Amino acid sequence: MIPVEPVVGRLVVVGLGLIGGSFAKGLRESGLCREVVGVDLDAQSRKLAVELGVVDRCEADLAAACVGADVIQLAVPILAMEKLLAKLAALDLGSAVLTDVGSAKGNVVRAAREAFAGRLSHFVPGHPIAGSEQSGVEASNAALFRHHKVILTPLAETDPAALAVVDRMWRTLGADVEHMQVERHDEVLAATSHLPHLLAFGLVDSLAKRNENLDIFRYAAGGFRDFTRIAGSDPVMWHDIFLANREAVLRTLDTFRSDLDALREAVDAGDGHQLLGVFTRARVAREHFGKILARRAYMNAKGSSDLVFVAQPGGQLSGRVRVPGDKSISHRAIMLGSLAEGTTEVEGFLEGEDALATLQAFRDMGVVIEGPHHGRLTIHGVGLQGLKPAPGPIYLGNSGTSMRLLAGVLAAQPFDSVLSGDASLSRRPMGRVAAPLREMGAVIETAAEGRPPLTIRGGQTLKGIDYELPMASAQVKSSVLLAGLYAQGATRVTEPAPTRDHTERMLRGFGCPVTVDGARVSLASGKALVASRIEVPADISSAAFFLVAASIAEGSELVLEHVGVNPTRTGVIDILRLMGADITLENPRQVGGEPVADLRVRAAKLHGIDIPEALVPLAIDEFPVLFVAAACAQGRTVLRGAQELRVKESDRIQVMADGLQVVGINCQPTPDGIIIEGGKLGGGEVHGHGDHRIAMAFSVAALRASAPIRIHDCANVATSFPNFLALCAEVGLRVAEEGKS
Ligand code: S3P
């Protein structure tokens, strides 16, 4: 602990148990208080507290201890609080700040109001959410509150200066301090802590009372043990808490009882669909909420915000690999499968964070989806009119495709929805979908400059429109087409250049009449979608990293299996071939309406080119790694007409230019592209900016670097390519998480 200047004169801690003792000891060690005085009814505890250095001195008498106190911490059992407050109210406490550690706040505040009759400006109610299975002053631990939450529930009349002192004390102990209203605190704790304890105590007792109890406990496997671990907690303390937080506990218990009754009915009625719905949602709920709280697409196991990749220089690629499923097709499979009538089976689904965000969104709206398990999903479609309102805002992490396409679906629902995302998604333009959807009759509110979150008002009647896309965007096209499923009359979208047509293809596969006439797509509404089988090919956007890697690493030969080669996606192959790459398509076939092939790539001498603008939308996601190819090519590569790159997960023109310059490449960003002079690559320290494709592009660049490349902020690689590092290792690309081999 870093020593600090004393800001509190005398701290008095009443009640020297685990919590009071740890608070006293931690603050005494920190130096924040000039003197720490303990009060306890038990003589042994008082003696130990001094011997163990928990306090400077102890008093048996409350009045004696409180003389000259600046802060008084009440750390007695919650049911003893009422009497203690009454005693304190009878003393002259001067301007001492009063605070407490009770696990329920409503009753403590009520007792304080009665005792102090309106003189509450120096009272700061608090609750540290920390503990241990040990108890008593001998278990005092100065580090007990480090990285634990402490909730302060200041009252309307609480003096801000008093609040600041208590806040400062907890922060000095390393706690994460939050402020909350008393009622809210009690509701939240009733649901997250008190109810689970009640269930654990209740379940163990219920089973223990039965005649066959020995057998039950003999065969009680991990599930029973895990679920009931907390039934080993202190009965007296918990009895206190339930009596103290009666109203809030009853409310949460009643809600839970009705949910439990619904489960009982489902079991009774053999309603597997209902059970699956609950279980599949619950299974992922903890992880899902963890992501929302961290406002990220992906939380790595260590919980650190900077995942660093270190890519070793040199290497050669060989072998046959299959990269994960296509992201765009995976999103659409969930959406159309959910809106179809019947059961859709999906294979090859991308289990990356972006597609999982779409999956979770539809689960939130009541669709039962089994899996994913090794890329397999079973979607129990609810029909076009079968979605239910999500229980709260729908969080889409890093995924622009989820937000834009969902906006089209949700614009036509009878209920309101809110769509939000992580920091990167919250910066991306959504006006481009809001504008045409509004033209169709949708009511959509955005944050400033058309950014997320989106609030979509339900209950609107949409009409088909004839829309000219102002930019080449498959997401906008798809959003309008999906809204068109619900619109009165036909919906037509004309694009300035061809973009990926997976939505059109899949809609047809689900029996929806979509026609294409040159640059114009038309969709007639009013027809139900029919469930289908979908096999998702490997994602050419993920394969692209290995196409470039094998091209630039001398002596490489690699086969990428079962890659989707839809002509609206193969710009990367065309561009690399124009640069001299050796890529052949083998075993071409059709899989569920999408062309697929195995791609063989051999190392080749690349040369710089002027990238034809017509190819830009057909390779839009592959430019970060194409810039790496250009950096390794002989001569100059020029890209124009690619301003869309500036509004992807990062500003991919600027971010790639910055990184390439760090590793010694001469390049010049322009408003709508970049000029790159091929050259020699050194090593260095670059930033992924939370953009998966930037992180992977620089991993590939190291093949031609003279020293390692360290890449910061790589966690979002999991949005599109969760096993990227494992596949790199398999084919000979030496990149790993820092600290791991
Ligand atoms: C996508 C379309 C493209 C692409 C994105 C996925 C899709 O975005 O960059 O990764 O699945 O429709 P734009 O429509 O913004 O070009």
PDB file of N, CA, C and O in Angstrom, residues 311-371:
ATOM      1  N   ALA A 311       4.535 -11.262 -32.767  1.00  0.00           N
ATOM      2  CA  ALA A 311       4.743 -12.022 -33.998  1.00  0.00           C
ATOM      3  C   ALA A 311       6.241 -12.076 -34.281  1.00  0.00           C
ATOM      4  O   ALA A 311       6.901 -11.041 -34.383  1.00  0.00           O
ATOM      5  N   GLN A 312       6.765 -13.301 -34.375  1.00  0.00           N
ATOM      6  CA  GLN A 312       8.208 -13.476 -34.594  1.00  0.00           C
ATOM      7  C   GLN A 312       8.535 -13.305 -36.073  1.00  0.00           C
ATOM      8  O   GLN A 312       7.731 -13.671 -36.936  1.00  0.00           O
ATOM      9  N   PRO A 313       9.707 -12.767 -36.360  1.00  0.00           N
ATOM     10  CA  PRO A 313      10.053 -12.537 -37.772  1.00  0.00           C
ATOM     11  C   PRO A 313      10.325 -13.844 -38.516  1.00  0.00           C
ATOM     12  O   PRO A 313      10.765 -14.817 -37.906  1.00  0.00           O
ATOM     13  N   GLY A 314      10.059 -13.814 -39.818  1.00  0.00           N
ATOM     14  CA  GLY A 314      10.398 -14.933 -40.687  1.00  0.00           C
ATOM     15  C   GLY A 314       9.414 -16.080 -40.582  1.00  0.00           C
ATOM     16  O   GLY A 314       8.459 -16.034 -39.810  1.00  0.00           O
ATOM     17  N   GLY A 315       9.684 -17.120 -41.390  1.00  0.00           N
ATOM     18  CA  GLY A 315       8.827 -18.305 -41.357  1.00  0.00           C
ATOM     19  C   GLY A 315       8.301 -18.642 -42.729  1.00  0.00           C
ATOM     20  O   GLY A 315       8.451 -17.869 -43.686  1.00  0.00           O
ATOM     21  N   GLN A 316       7.703 -19.812 -42.803  1.00  0.00           N
ATOM     22  CA  GLN A 316       7.231 -20.363 -44.067  1.00  0.00           C
ATOM     23  C   GLN A 316       5.940 -21.117 -43.772  1.00  0.00           C
ATOM     24  O   GLN A 316       5.831 -21.726 -42.711  1.00  0.00           O
ATOM     25  N   LEU A 317       4.966 -21.072 -44.679  1.00  0.00           N
ATOM     26  CA  LEU A 317       3.685 -21.715 -44.385  1.00  0.00           C
ATOM     27  C   LEU A 317       3.491 -22.974 -45.216  1.00  0.00           C
ATOM     28  O   LEU A 317       3.868 -23.009 -46.393  1.00  0.00           O
ATOM     29  N   SER A 318       2.883 -23.979 -44.593  1.00  0.00           N
ATOM     30  CA  SER A 318       2.536 -25.183 -45.340  1.00  0.00           C
ATOM     31  C   SER A 318       1.360 -25.867 -44.667  1.00  0.00           C
ATOM     32  O   SER A 318       1.058 -25.599 -43.505  1.00  0.00           O
ATOM     33  N   GLY A 319       0.702 -26.766 -45.412  1.00  0.00           N
ATOM     34  CA  GLY A 319      -0.381 -27.560 -44.836  1.00  0.00           C
ATOM     35  C   GLY A 319      -1.724 -27.279 -45.486  1.00  0.00           C
ATOM     36  O   GLY A 319      -1.819 -26.585 -46.498  1.00  0.00           O
ATOM     37  N   ARG A 320      -2.756 -27.888 -44.910  1.00  0.00           N
ATOM     38  CA  ARG A 320      -4.148 -27.693 -45.362  1.00  0.00           C
ATOM     39  C   ARG A 320      -4.945 -27.303 -44.132  1.00  0.00           C
ATOM     40  O   ARG A 320      -4.913 -28.015 -43.130  1.00  0.00           O
ATOM     41  N   VAL A 321      -5.634 -26.199 -44.175  1.00  0.00           N
ATOM     42  CA  VAL A 321      -6.430 -25.790 -43.012  1.00  0.00           C
ATOM     43  C   VAL A 321      -7.796 -25.269 -43.460  1.00  0.00           C
ATOM     44  O   VAL A 321      -7.974 -24.857 -44.607  1.00  0.00           O
ATOM     45  N   ARG A 322      -8.709 -25.280 -42.522  1.00  0.00           N
ATOM     46  CA  ARG A 322     -10.027 -24.671 -42.782  1.00  0.00           C
ATOM     47  C   ARG A 322     -10.209 -23.550 -41.769  1.00  0.00           C
ATOM     48  O   ARG A 322     -10.156 -23.781 -40.562  1.00  0.00           O
ATOM     49  N   VAL A 323     -10.381 -22.349 -42.269  1.00  0.00           N
ATOM     50  CA  VAL A 323     -10.601 -21.209 -41.365  1.00  0.00           C
ATOM     51  C   VAL A 323     -12.083 -21.229 -40.939  1.00  0.00           C
ATOM     52  O   VAL A 323     -12.901 -21.914 -41.544  1.00  0.00           O
ATOM     53  N   PRO A 324     -12.422 -20.491 -39.881  1.00  0.00           N
ATOM     54  CA  PRO A 324     -13.801 -20.550 -39.378  1.00  0.00           C
ATOM     55  C   PRO A 324     -14.834 -20.038 -40.380  1.00  0.00           C
ATOM     56  O   PRO A 324     -14.496 -19.423 -41.394  1.00  0.00           O
ATOM     57  N   GLY A 325     -16.093 -20.274 -40.016  1.00  0.00           N
ATOM     58  CA  GLY A 325     -17.218 -19.974 -40.901  1.00  0.00           C
ATOM     59  C   GLY A 325     -17.358 -18.494 -41.226  1.00  0.00           C
ATOM     60  O   GLY A 325     -16.897 -17.623 -40.484  1.00  0.00           O
ATOM     61  N   ASP A 326     -18.031 -18.254 -42.337  1.00  0.00           N
ATOM     62  CA  ASP A 326     -18.204 -16.887 -42.836  1.00  0.00           C
ATOM     63  C   ASP A 326     -19.063 -16.067 -41.860  1.00  0.00           C
ATOM     64  O   ASP A 326     -20.151 -16.468 -41.465  1.00  0.00           O
ATOM     65  N   LYS A 327     -18.525 -14.899 -41.519  1.00  0.00           N
ATOM     66  CA  LYS A 327     -19.195 -14.051 -40.533  1.00  0.00           C
ATOM     67  C   LYS A 327     -20.521 -13.519 -41.092  1.00  0.00           C
ATOM     68  O   LYS A 327     -21.548 -13.583 -40.435  1.00  0.00           O
ATOM     69  N   SER A 328     -20.479 -13.001 -42.297  1.00  0.00           N
ATOM     70  CA  SER A 328     -21.694 -12.412 -42.882  1.00  0.00           C
ATOM     71  C   SER A 328     -22.799 -13.458 -42.996  1.00  0.00           C
ATOM     72  O   SER A 328     -23.965 -13.192 -42.685  1.00  0.00           O
ATOM     73  N   ILE A 329     -22.432 -14.653 -43.439  1.00  0.00           N
ATOM     74  CA  ILE A 329     -23.451 -15.699 -43.630  1.00  0.00           C
ATOM     75  C   ILE A 329     -23.949 -16.189 -42.266  1.00  0.00           C
ATOM     76  O   ILE A 329     -25.134 -16.477 -42.087  1.00  0.00           O
ATOM     77  N   SER A 330     -23.046 -16.246 -41.278  1.00  0.00           N
ATOM     78  CA  SER A 330     -23.471 -16.694 -39.945  1.00  0.00           C
ATOM     79  C   SER A 330     -24.517 -15.753 -39.357  1.00  0.00           C
ATOM     80  O   SER A 330     -25.514 -16.197 -38.788  1.00  0.00           O
ATOM     81  N   HIS A 331     -24.295 -14.438 -39.485  1.00  0.00           N
ATOM     82  CA  HIS A 331     -25.290 -13.479 -38.989  1.00  0.00           C
ATOM     83  C   HIS A 331     -26.650 -13.725 -39.642  1.00  0.00           C
ATOM     84  O   HIS A 331     -27.686 -13.762 -38.992  1.00  0.00           O
ATOM     85  N   ARG A 332     -26.605 -13.868 -40.959  1.00  0.00           N
ATOM     86  CA  ARG A 332     -27.864 -13.983 -41.703  1.00  0.00           C
ATOM     87  C   ARG A 332     -28.568 -15.299 -41.393  1.00  0.00           C
ATOM     88  O   ARG A 332     -29.804 -15.367 -41.419  1.00  0.00           O
ATOM     89  N   ALA A 333     -27.777 -16.353 -41.123  1.00  0.00           N
ATOM     90  CA  ALA A 333     -28.382 -17.652 -40.793  1.00  0.00           C
ATOM     91  C   ALA A 333     -29.223 -17.534 -39.523  1.00  0.00           C
ATOM     92  O   ALA A 333     -30.336 -18.053 -39.438  1.00  0.00           O
ATOM     93  N   ILE A 334     -28.689 -16.835 -38.527  1.00  0.00           N
ATOM     94  CA  ILE A 334     -29.437 -16.662 -37.273  1.00  0.00           C
ATOM     95  C   ILE A 334     -30.708 -15.849 -37.540  1.00  0.00           C
ATOM     96  O   ILE A 334     -31.795 -16.190 -37.088  1.00  0.00           O
ATOM     97  N   MET A 335     -30.528 -14.761 -38.288  1.00  0.00           N
ATOM     98  CA  MET A 335     -31.671 -13.860 -38.493  1.00  0.00           C
ATOM     99  C   MET A 335     -32.791 -14.556 -39.272  1.00  0.00           C
ATOM    100  O   MET A 335     -33.941 -14.573 -38.829  1.00  0.00           O
ATOM    101  N   LEU A 336     -32.450 -15.134 -40.415  1.00  0.00           N
ATOM    102  CA  LEU A 336     -33.510 -15.737 -41.228  1.00  0.00           C
ATOM    103  C   LEU A 336     -34.034 -17.009 -40.571  1.00  0.00           C
ATOM    104  O   LEU A 336     -35.240 -17.286 -40.604  1.00  0.00           O
ATOM    105  N   GLY A 337     -33.142 -17.778 -39.936  1.00  0.00           N
ATOM    106  CA  GLY A 337     -33.599 -18.983 -39.226  1.00  0.00           C
ATOM    107  C   GLY A 337     -34.593 -18.627 -38.136  1.00  0.00           C
ATOM    108  O   GLY A 337     -35.584 -19.322 -37.920  1.00  0.00           O
ATOM    109  N   SER A 338     -34.357 -17.536 -37.434  1.00  0.00           N
ATOM    110  CA  SER A 338     -35.252 -17.116 -36.352  1.00  0.00           C
ATOM    111  C   SER A 338     -36.599 -16.655 -36.899  1.00  0.00           C
ATOM    112  O   SER A 338     -37.638 -16.897 -36.294  1.00  0.00           O
ATOM    113  N   LEU A 339     -36.563 -15.982 -38.059  1.00  0.00           N
ATOM    114  CA  LEU A 339     -37.800 -15.403 -38.606  1.00  0.00           C
ATOM    115  C   LEU A 339     -38.580 -16.397 -39.474  1.00  0.00           C
ATOM    116  O   LEU A 339     -39.668 -16.091 -39.958  1.00  0.00           O
ATOM    117  N   ALA A 340     -37.973 -17.586 -39.666  1.00  0.00           N
ATOM    118  CA  ALA A 340     -38.640 -18.583 -40.512  1.00  0.00           C
ATOM    119  C   ALA A 340     -39.638 -19.386 -39.691  1.00  0.00           C
ATOM    120  O   ALA A 340     -39.619 -19.365 -38.466  1.00  0.00           O
ATOM    121  N   GLU A 341     -40.497 -20.103 -40.406  1.00  0.00           N
ATOM    122  CA  GLU A 341     -41.383 -21.045 -39.726  1.00  0.00           C
ATOM    123  C   GLU A 341     -40.745 -22.413 -39.821  1.00  0.00           C
ATOM    124  O   GLU A 341     -40.382 -22.859 -40.900  1.00  0.00           O
ATOM    125  N   GLY A 342     -40.554 -23.067 -38.693  1.00  0.00           N
ATOM    126  CA  GLY A 342     -39.918 -24.386 -38.685  1.00  0.00           C
ATOM    127  C   GLY A 342     -38.508 -24.320 -38.121  1.00  0.00           C
ATOM    128  O   GLY A 342     -38.068 -23.273 -37.637  1.00  0.00           O
ATOM    129  N   THR A 343     -37.830 -25.458 -38.220  1.00  0.00           N
ATOM    130  CA  THR A 343     -36.521 -25.584 -37.572  1.00  0.00           C
ATOM    131  C   THR A 343     -35.406 -25.518 -38.603  1.00  0.00           C
ATOM    132  O   THR A 343     -35.395 -26.295 -39.562  1.00  0.00           O
ATOM    133  N   THR A 344     -34.495 -24.598 -38.408  1.00  0.00           N
ATOM    134  CA  THR A 344     -33.355 -24.450 -39.316  1.00  0.00           C
ATOM    135  C   THR A 344     -32.115 -25.049 -38.668  1.00  0.00           C
ATOM    136  O   THR A 344     -31.788 -24.730 -37.522  1.00  0.00           O
ATOM    137  N   GLU A 345     -31.453 -25.926 -39.408  1.00  0.00           N
ATOM    138  CA  GLU A 345     -30.196 -26.506 -38.911  1.00  0.00           C
ATOM    139  C   GLU A 345     -29.050 -25.774 -39.601  1.00  0.00           C
ATOM    140  O   GLU A 345     -29.077 -25.581 -40.813  1.00  0.00           O
ATOM    141  N   VAL A 346     -28.048 -25.381 -38.820  1.00  0.00           N
ATOM    142  CA  VAL A 346     -26.904 -24.664 -39.392  1.00  0.00           C
ATOM    143  C   VAL A 346     -25.633 -25.455 -39.081  1.00  0.00           C
ATOM    144  O   VAL A 346     -25.469 -25.957 -37.973  1.00  0.00           O
ATOM    145  N   GLU A 347     -24.771 -25.532 -40.075  1.00  0.00           N
ATOM    146  CA  GLU A 347     -23.457 -26.138 -39.844  1.00  0.00           C
ATOM    147  C   GLU A 347     -22.380 -25.147 -40.235  1.00  0.00           C
ATOM    148  O   GLU A 347     -22.584 -24.346 -41.148  1.00  0.00           O
ATOM    149  N   GLY A 348     -21.246 -25.206 -39.584  1.00  0.00           N
ATOM    150  CA  GLY A 348     -20.134 -24.325 -39.949  1.00  0.00           C
ATOM    151  C   GLY A 348     -20.299 -22.908 -39.426  1.00  0.00           C
ATOM    152  O   GLY A 348     -19.578 -21.992 -39.833  1.00  0.00           O
ATOM    153  N   PHE A 349     -21.223 -22.717 -38.480  1.00  0.00           N
ATOM    154  CA  PHE A 349     -21.475 -21.385 -37.907  1.00  0.00           C
ATOM    155  C   PHE A 349     -20.197 -20.838 -37.256  1.00  0.00           C
ATOM    156  O   PHE A 349     -19.463 -21.568 -36.590  1.00  0.00           O
ATOM    157  N   LEU A 350     -19.954 -19.558 -37.448  1.00  0.00           N
ATOM    158  CA  LEU A 350     -18.775 -18.918 -36.853  1.00  0.00           C
ATOM    159  C   LEU A 350     -19.040 -18.643 -35.369  1.00  0.00           C
ATOM    160  O   LEU A 350     -19.888 -17.810 -35.032  1.00  0.00           O
ATOM    161  N   GLU A 351     -18.296 -19.317 -34.516  1.00  0.00           N
ATOM    162  CA  GLU A 351     -18.481 -19.082 -33.074  1.00  0.00           C
ATOM    163  C   GLU A 351     -17.597 -17.926 -32.621  1.00  0.00           C
ATOM    164  O   GLU A 351     -16.819 -18.036 -31.689  1.00  0.00           O
ATOM    165  N   GLY A 352     -17.695 -16.826 -33.318  1.00  0.00           N
ATOM    166  CA  GLY A 352     -16.949 -15.608 -32.971  1.00  0.00           C
ATOM    167  C   GLY A 352     -17.905 -14.639 -32.292  1.00  0.00           C
ATOM    168  O   GLY A 352     -19.133 -14.761 -32.423  1.00  0.00           O
ATOM    169  N   GLU A 353     -17.310 -13.667 -31.623  1.00  0.00           N
ATOM    170  CA  GLU A 353     -18.113 -12.771 -30.787  1.00  0.00           C
ATOM    171  C   GLU A 353     -19.197 -12.023 -31.560  1.00  0.00           C
ATOM    172  O   GLU A 353     -20.277 -11.790 -31.047  1.00  0.00           O
ATOM    173  N   ASP A 354     -18.904 -11.631 -32.809  1.00  0.00           N
ATOM    174  CA  ASP A 354     -19.885 -10.843 -33.560  1.00  0.00           C
ATOM    175  C   ASP A 354     -21.136 -11.671 -33.858  1.00  0.00           C
ATOM    176  O   ASP A 354     -22.257 -11.215 -33.628  1.00  0.00           O
ATOM    177  N   ALA A 355     -20.930 -12.868 -34.389  1.00  0.00           N
ATOM    178  CA  ALA A 355     -22.083 -13.698 -34.730  1.00  0.00           C
ATOM    179  C   ALA A 355     -22.806 -14.131 -33.448  1.00  0.00           C
ATOM    180  O   ALA A 355     -24.043 -14.249 -33.431  1.00  0.00           O
ATOM    181  N   LEU A 356     -22.043 -14.320 -32.371  1.00  0.00           N
ATOM    182  CA  LEU A 356     -22.683 -14.691 -31.101  1.00  0.00           C
ATOM    183  C   LEU A 356     -23.540 -13.544 -30.560  1.00  0.00           C
ATOM    184  O   LEU A 356     -24.535 -13.773 -29.872  1.00  0.00           O
ATOM    185  N   ALA A 357     -23.169 -12.315 -30.885  1.00  0.00           N
ATOM    186  CA  ALA A 357     -23.974 -11.169 -30.449  1.00  0.00           C
ATOM    187  C   ALA A 357     -25.345 -11.222 -31.126  1.00  0.00           C
ATOM    188  O   ALA A 357     -26.377 -10.974 -30.500  1.00  0.00           O
ATOM    189  N   THR A 358     -25.355 -11.554 -32.420  1.00  0.00           N
ATOM    190  CA  THR A 358     -26.636 -11.697 -33.123  1.00  0.00           C
ATOM    191  C   THR A 358     -27.443 -12.835 -32.517  1.00  0.00           C
ATOM    192  O   THR A 358     -28.649 -12.719 -32.273  1.00  0.00           O
ATOM    193  N   LEU A 359     -26.749 -13.940 -32.237  1.00  0.00           N
ATOM    194  CA  LEU A 359     -27.436 -15.103 -31.658  1.00  0.00           C
ATOM    195  C   LEU A 359     -28.103 -14.725 -30.326  1.00  0.00           C
ATOM    196  O   LEU A 359     -29.276 -15.023 -30.080  1.00  0.00           O
ATOM    197  N   GLN A 360     -27.346 -14.028 -29.504  1.00  0.00           N
ATOM    198  CA  GLN A 360     -27.881 -13.637 -28.191  1.00  0.00           C
ATOM    199  C   GLN A 360     -29.071 -12.695 -28.356  1.00  0.00           C
ATOM    200  O   GLN A 360     -30.051 -12.774 -27.617  1.00  0.00           O
ATOM    201  N   ALA A 361     -28.993 -11.802 -29.331  1.00  0.00           N
ATOM    202  CA  ALA A 361     -30.084 -10.847 -29.544  1.00  0.00           C
ATOM    203  C   ALA A 361     -31.389 -11.599 -29.825  1.00  0.00           C
ATOM    204  O   ALA A 361     -32.447 -11.274 -29.285  1.00  0.00           O
ATOM    205  N   PHE A 362     -31.316 -12.622 -30.673  1.00  0.00           N
ATOM    206  CA  PHE A 362     -32.548 -13.362 -30.990  1.00  0.00           C
ATOM    207  C   PHE A 362     -33.003 -14.219 -29.816  1.00  0.00           C
ATOM    208  O   PHE A 362     -34.198 -14.395 -29.594  1.00  0.00           O
ATOM    209  N   ARG A 363     -32.043 -14.726 -29.044  1.00  0.00           N
ATOM    210  CA  ARG A 363     -32.461 -15.432 -27.816  1.00  0.00           C
ATOM    211  C   ARG A 363     -33.192 -14.462 -26.892  1.00  0.00           C
ATOM    212  O   ARG A 363     -34.214 -14.809 -26.309  1.00  0.00           O
ATOM    213  N   ASP A 364     -32.643 -13.248 -26.786  1.00  0.00           N
ATOM    214  CA  ASP A 364     -33.302 -12.246 -25.943  1.00  0.00           C
ATOM    215  C   ASP A 364     -34.729 -11.979 -26.426  1.00  0.00           C
ATOM    216  O   ASP A 364     -35.579 -11.577 -25.651  1.00  0.00           O
ATOM    217  N   MET A 365     -34.945 -12.169 -27.724  1.00  0.00           N
ATOM    218  CA  MET A 365     -36.288 -11.895 -28.262  1.00  0.00           C
ATOM    219  C   MET A 365     -37.124 -13.175 -28.337  1.00  0.00           C
ATOM    220  O   MET A 365     -38.082 -13.255 -29.106  1.00  0.00           O
ATOM    221  N   GLY A 366     -36.720 -14.155 -27.548  1.00  0.00           N
ATOM    222  CA  GLY A 366     -37.578 -15.324 -27.342  1.00  0.00           C
ATOM    223  C   GLY A 366     -37.367 -16.480 -28.294  1.00  0.00           C
ATOM    224  O   GLY A 366     -38.120 -17.451 -28.258  1.00  0.00           O
ATOM    225  N   VAL A 367     -36.350 -16.411 -29.160  1.00  0.00           N
ATOM    226  CA  VAL A 367     -36.129 -17.525 -30.086  1.00  0.00           C
ATOM    227  C   VAL A 367     -35.277 -18.582 -29.375  1.00  0.00           C
ATOM    228  O   VAL A 367     -34.266 -18.251 -28.755  1.00  0.00           O
ATOM    229  N   VAL A 368     -35.694 -19.823 -29.472  1.00  0.00           N
ATOM    230  CA  VAL A 368     -34.910 -20.899 -28.857  1.00  0.00           C
ATOM    231  C   VAL A 368     -33.880 -21.374 -29.876  1.00  0.00           C
ATOM    232  O   VAL A 368     -34.226 -21.775 -30.989  1.00  0.00           O
ATOM    233  N   ILE A 369     -32.616 -21.261 -29.487  1.00  0.00           N
ATOM    234  CA  ILE A 369     -31.529 -21.655 -30.385  1.00  0.00           C
ATOM    235  C   ILE A 369     -30.624 -22.608 -29.619  1.00  0.00           C
ATOM    236  O   ILE A 369     -30.088 -22.253 -28.569  1.00  0.00           O
ATOM    237  N   GLU A 370     -30.484 -23.828 -30.143  1.00  0.00           N
ATOM    238  CA  GLU A 370     -29.593 -24.795 -29.490  1.00  0.00           C
ATOM    239  C   GLU A 370     -28.195 -24.662 -30.080  1.00  0.00           C
ATOM    240  O   GLU A 370     -28.043 -24.496 -31.273  1.00  0.00           O
ATOM    241  N   GLY A 371     -27.190 -24.783 -29.232  1.00  0.00           N
ATOM    242  CA  GLY A 371     -25.813 -24.681 -29.684  1.00  0.00           C
ATOM    243  C   GLY A 371     -25.266 -23.294 -29.386  1.00  0.00           C
ATOM    244  O   GLY A 371     -25.852 -22.574 -28.579  1.00  0.00           O
TER     245      GLY A 371
END
